[in-house]
Short mmCIF file of C-alpha atoms in Angstrom, two decimals:
data_model
loop_
_atom_site.label_atom_id
_atom_site.label_comp_id
_atom_site.label_asym_id
_atom_site.label_seq_id
_atom_site.Cartn_x
_atom_site.Cartn_y
_atom_site.Cartn_z
CA MET I 1 38.65 1.84 -32.51
CA THR I 2 35.83 -0.26 -33.96
CA SER I 3 32.15 0.58 -34.07
CA PRO I 4 29.57 -1.11 -31.82
CA ASP I 5 28.02 -4.14 -33.44
CA VAL I 6 24.46 -2.90 -33.55
CA ARG I 7 23.36 -5.91 -35.58
CA ASN I 8 23.43 -8.09 -32.45
CA VAL I 9 21.03 -5.84 -30.57
CA ARG I 10 17.43 -7.12 -30.58
CA ARG I 11 15.27 -4.62 -32.37
CA LEU I 12 11.65 -3.91 -31.55
CA SER I 13 9.26 -4.53 -34.42
CA PRO I 14 7.24 -1.65 -35.94
CA TRP I 15 4.12 -3.03 -34.27
CA GLN I 16 5.76 -3.06 -30.84
CA LEU I 17 6.95 0.50 -31.34
CA LEU I 18 3.53 1.66 -32.51
CA ILE I 19 1.97 0.13 -29.37
CA ALA I 20 4.54 2.04 -27.31
CA VAL I 21 3.57 5.27 -29.04
CA GLY I 22 -0.08 4.53 -28.28
CA LEU I 23 0.62 3.85 -24.62
CA LEU I 24 2.54 7.09 -24.21
CA ALA I 25 -0.28 8.96 -25.96
CA VAL I 26 -2.77 7.51 -23.45
CA MET I 27 -0.56 8.57 -20.56
CA VAL I 28 -0.34 12.10 -21.94
CA LYS I 29 -4.08 12.25 -22.65
CA LEU I 30 -4.85 11.26 -19.07
CA ARG I 31 -2.41 13.93 -17.82
CA TRP I 32 -0.24 11.37 -16.02
CA ARG I 33 2.83 13.23 -17.22
CA ALA I 34 1.64 16.76 -16.43
CA GLY I 35 3.58 17.23 -13.20
CA THR I 36 6.85 15.96 -14.67
CA ASP I 37 6.37 18.07 -17.79
CA GLN I 38 5.89 21.24 -15.79
CA ALA I 39 8.94 20.51 -13.64
CA TYR I 40 11.13 19.98 -16.71
CA THR I 41 9.84 23.17 -18.35
CA GLN I 42 10.34 25.32 -15.25
CA TRP I 43 13.90 24.05 -14.86
CA ALA I 44 14.76 24.57 -18.55
CA MET I 45 13.25 28.06 -18.68
CA SER I 46 15.20 29.10 -15.56
CA ARG I 47 18.48 28.36 -17.40
CA ARG I 48 17.79 30.60 -20.36
CA THR I 49 20.03 33.59 -21.15
CA PRO I 50 20.15 35.83 -24.25
CA GLY I 51 23.31 34.12 -25.48
CA PHE I 52 21.91 30.63 -24.81
CA ASP I 53 18.72 31.56 -26.66
CA VAL I 54 20.76 32.35 -29.78
CA PHE I 55 22.30 28.88 -29.62
CA LEU I 56 18.90 27.25 -29.03
CA ARG I 57 17.26 29.00 -31.97
CA THR I 58 20.18 28.11 -34.21
CA LEU I 59 20.10 24.46 -33.22
CA THR I 60 16.33 24.14 -33.48
CA PHE I 61 16.54 25.25 -37.13
CA PHE I 62 18.00 21.84 -37.97
CA GLY I 63 14.63 20.30 -37.24
CA SER I 64 12.61 22.87 -39.23
CA SER I 65 10.54 21.88 -42.24
CA PRO I 66 12.55 23.86 -44.81
CA TRP I 67 15.85 22.33 -43.66
CA VAL I 68 14.70 18.75 -43.29
CA PHE I 69 12.59 18.63 -46.46
CA GLY I 70 15.39 20.32 -48.39
CA VAL I 71 17.94 17.74 -47.19
CA MET I 72 15.59 14.83 -47.88
CA SER I 73 15.00 16.19 -51.39
CA LEU I 74 18.76 16.37 -52.02
CA MET I 75 19.15 12.81 -50.72
CA SER I 76 16.37 11.64 -53.05
CA ALA I 77 17.98 13.44 -56.00
CA TRP I 78 21.29 11.68 -55.23
CA TRP I 79 19.65 8.27 -55.21
CA LEU I 80 17.72 8.97 -58.41
CA ARG I 81 20.89 10.13 -60.11
CA ARG I 82 22.44 6.78 -59.23
CA GLY I 83 19.47 4.88 -60.61
CA ASP I 84 17.97 4.01 -57.23
CA ARG I 85 14.23 4.71 -57.32
CA ARG I 86 13.26 2.47 -54.42
CA THR I 87 15.03 4.20 -51.56
CA PRO I 88 13.40 7.64 -52.05
CA VAL I 89 9.98 5.95 -51.98
CA ILE I 90 10.91 4.26 -48.74
CA LEU I 91 12.26 7.45 -47.23
CA TRP I 92 9.19 9.58 -48.05
CA GLY I 93 6.75 6.76 -47.44
CA ALA I 94 8.03 6.11 -43.92
CA TRP I 95 8.19 9.80 -43.15
CA GLY I 96 4.67 10.33 -44.57
CA LEU I 97 3.13 7.62 -42.40
CA GLY I 98 4.91 9.04 -39.38
CA ALA I 99 3.61 12.54 -40.17
CA LEU I 100 0.08 11.19 -40.59
CA VAL I 101 0.19 9.57 -37.17
CA GLN I 102 1.58 12.81 -35.76
CA VAL I 103 -1.41 14.76 -37.11
CA LEU I 104 -3.88 12.24 -35.69
CA LEU I 105 -2.20 12.24 -32.30
CA ARG I 106 -2.21 16.01 -32.10
CA LEU I 107 -5.94 16.14 -32.77
CA VAL I 108 -6.86 13.26 -30.48
CA VAL I 109 -4.51 13.82 -27.54
CA ALA I 110 -4.89 17.63 -27.63
CA GLN I 111 -2.10 18.45 -25.22
CA TRP I 112 -1.71 22.20 -25.65
CA ARG I 113 1.72 23.75 -25.98
CA PRO I 114 3.23 25.56 -22.96
CA ASP I 115 2.98 28.89 -24.82
CA ALA I 116 -0.56 28.35 -26.13
CA GLY I 117 -2.87 31.28 -25.55
CA LEU I 118 -6.60 30.98 -26.08
CA LEU I 119 -7.68 27.42 -26.79
CA PRO I 120 -9.31 26.73 -30.15
CA VAL I 121 -12.93 25.74 -30.64
CA PRO I 122 -13.43 21.99 -31.03
CA MET I 123 -14.28 22.14 -34.76
CA ASP I 124 -11.31 24.35 -35.74
CA LEU I 125 -9.02 21.50 -36.69
CA ARG I 126 -6.27 23.69 -38.10
CA ALA I 127 -5.99 25.73 -34.90
CA ARG I 128 -6.17 22.56 -32.79
CA PHE I 129 -3.30 21.09 -34.77
CA GLU I 130 -1.16 24.20 -34.52
CA LEU I 131 -1.71 24.70 -30.77
CA ALA I 132 -1.39 21.02 -29.86
CA GLY I 133 2.09 19.85 -28.96
CA PHE I 134 2.05 16.06 -28.74
CA PRO I 135 4.11 15.04 -30.63
CA SER I 136 6.58 17.77 -31.59
CA GLY I 137 7.08 18.32 -35.32
CA HIS I 138 10.65 19.64 -35.00
CA ALA I 139 11.69 16.72 -32.80
CA PHE I 140 10.05 14.16 -35.09
CA ARG I 141 11.64 15.53 -38.24
CA ALA I 142 15.08 15.75 -36.64
CA ALA I 143 14.90 12.27 -35.11
CA PHE I 144 13.76 10.77 -38.39
CA LEU I 145 16.37 12.42 -40.60
CA TYR I 146 19.36 12.09 -38.26
CA GLY I 147 18.23 8.64 -37.14
CA TRP I 148 18.37 7.59 -40.81
CA TRP I 149 21.88 8.96 -41.07
CA ALA I 150 22.94 7.41 -37.77
CA ARG I 151 21.86 3.97 -38.88
CA THR I 152 23.84 4.37 -42.07
CA PHE I 153 27.05 5.57 -40.51
CA THR I 154 27.08 3.19 -37.49
CA GLN I 155 26.90 0.30 -39.96
CA ARG I 156 30.06 1.53 -41.63
CA GLY I 157 32.94 1.03 -39.25
CA THR I 158 34.93 4.07 -40.36
CA HIS I 159 32.02 6.45 -39.76
CA TRP I 160 30.75 5.39 -36.33
CA LEU I 161 31.60 8.75 -34.76
CA VAL I 162 29.49 10.61 -37.36
CA GLY I 163 26.62 8.23 -36.66
CA TRP I 164 26.65 8.92 -32.96
CA GLY I 165 26.99 12.65 -33.72
CA CYS I 166 23.75 12.45 -35.71
CA LEU I 167 21.99 10.91 -32.73
CA LEU I 168 23.25 13.72 -30.49
CA LEU I 169 22.02 16.27 -33.01
CA ALA I 170 18.54 14.72 -32.98
CA LEU I 171 18.58 14.73 -29.20
CA GLY I 172 19.70 18.37 -29.09
CA VAL I 173 17.00 19.59 -31.50
CA GLY I 174 14.33 17.90 -29.40
CA LEU I 175 15.58 19.45 -26.16
CA THR I 176 15.61 22.93 -27.69
CA ARG I 177 11.83 22.72 -28.03
CA VAL I 178 11.52 22.30 -24.28
CA CYS I 179 14.11 25.00 -23.48
CA LEU I 180 12.37 27.46 -25.80
CA GLY I 181 9.03 26.82 -24.12
CA ARG I 182 7.44 25.50 -27.30
CA HIS I 183 6.80 21.92 -26.16
CA TRP I 184 6.51 19.76 -23.08
CA MET I 185 9.07 17.04 -22.53
CA SER I 186 6.39 14.39 -23.20
CA ASP I 187 5.79 16.01 -26.63
CA VAL I 188 9.45 15.52 -27.47
CA ALA I 189 9.60 11.98 -26.08
CA GLY I 190 6.57 11.08 -28.16
CA SER I 191 8.27 12.45 -31.26
CA TRP I 192 11.41 10.40 -30.65
CA LEU I 193 9.30 7.27 -30.22
CA LEU I 194 7.25 8.05 -33.30
CA ALA I 195 10.38 8.64 -35.41
CA THR I 196 11.82 5.33 -34.17
CA TRP I 197 8.64 3.62 -35.36
CA ALA I 198 8.86 5.31 -38.78
CA LEU I 199 12.52 4.32 -39.10
CA ALA I 200 11.67 0.74 -38.13
CA LEU I 201 9.10 0.71 -40.93
CA ALA I 202 11.71 2.00 -43.40
CA ARG I 203 14.17 -0.66 -42.25
CA SER I 204 11.61 -3.43 -42.67
CA TRP I 205 10.82 -2.22 -46.23
CA GLN I 206 14.42 -1.62 -47.17
CA GLY I 207 15.96 -4.88 -46.06
CA PRO I 208 19.73 -5.22 -45.78
CA MET I 209 21.42 -1.97 -46.71
CA ARG I 210 23.79 -1.86 -49.66
CA GLU I 211 27.11 -0.19 -49.28
CA LYS I 212 26.66 1.71 -52.55
CA ARG I 213 23.64 3.62 -51.28
CA LEU I 214 23.85 6.93 -49.50
CA SER I 215 20.94 5.91 -47.26
#
């Protein structure tokens, strides 16, 4: 079985994706997604069981900061060991810009998490960031890391199944945030879109991938 020829699919430019992120942020800010978000959350919470919660908390770990940053550090060490200094800069640069946009969106959109208690005072930026949910940090980190892997493996015909598995893992981590009551579905969707933008930036900086790179 051969892999899908993703090279023939028209890709959105980073600017187009950033505009899409902005449009979704406006929709969330205006509460146009509130009813749908609540419906998704109520349905997901009604399906929780003690055993399912163990699975959810295990899966959501693969979008945590320690895991993702640790893996990205190992990837960077691998490239540096092979004499490739450019790819780590691209990896961390694209992630850093995505994380910066994430911080700004959390402060501006101010969509509070489903499990948020007392709302912070307007000038307490740290509390506002921690209690705001749009976009989700776990979902962004997972979509960025596993999206990077998916692009690599789907471009190598013998590894297409691994590539699609990475996409499913990114999807699963994002959905755990809704099932655990930590984020609204729009928070997760915004993270996926933001990660797609960051990956598009990386692709535009990186140019054609070389087979010798573990990118």
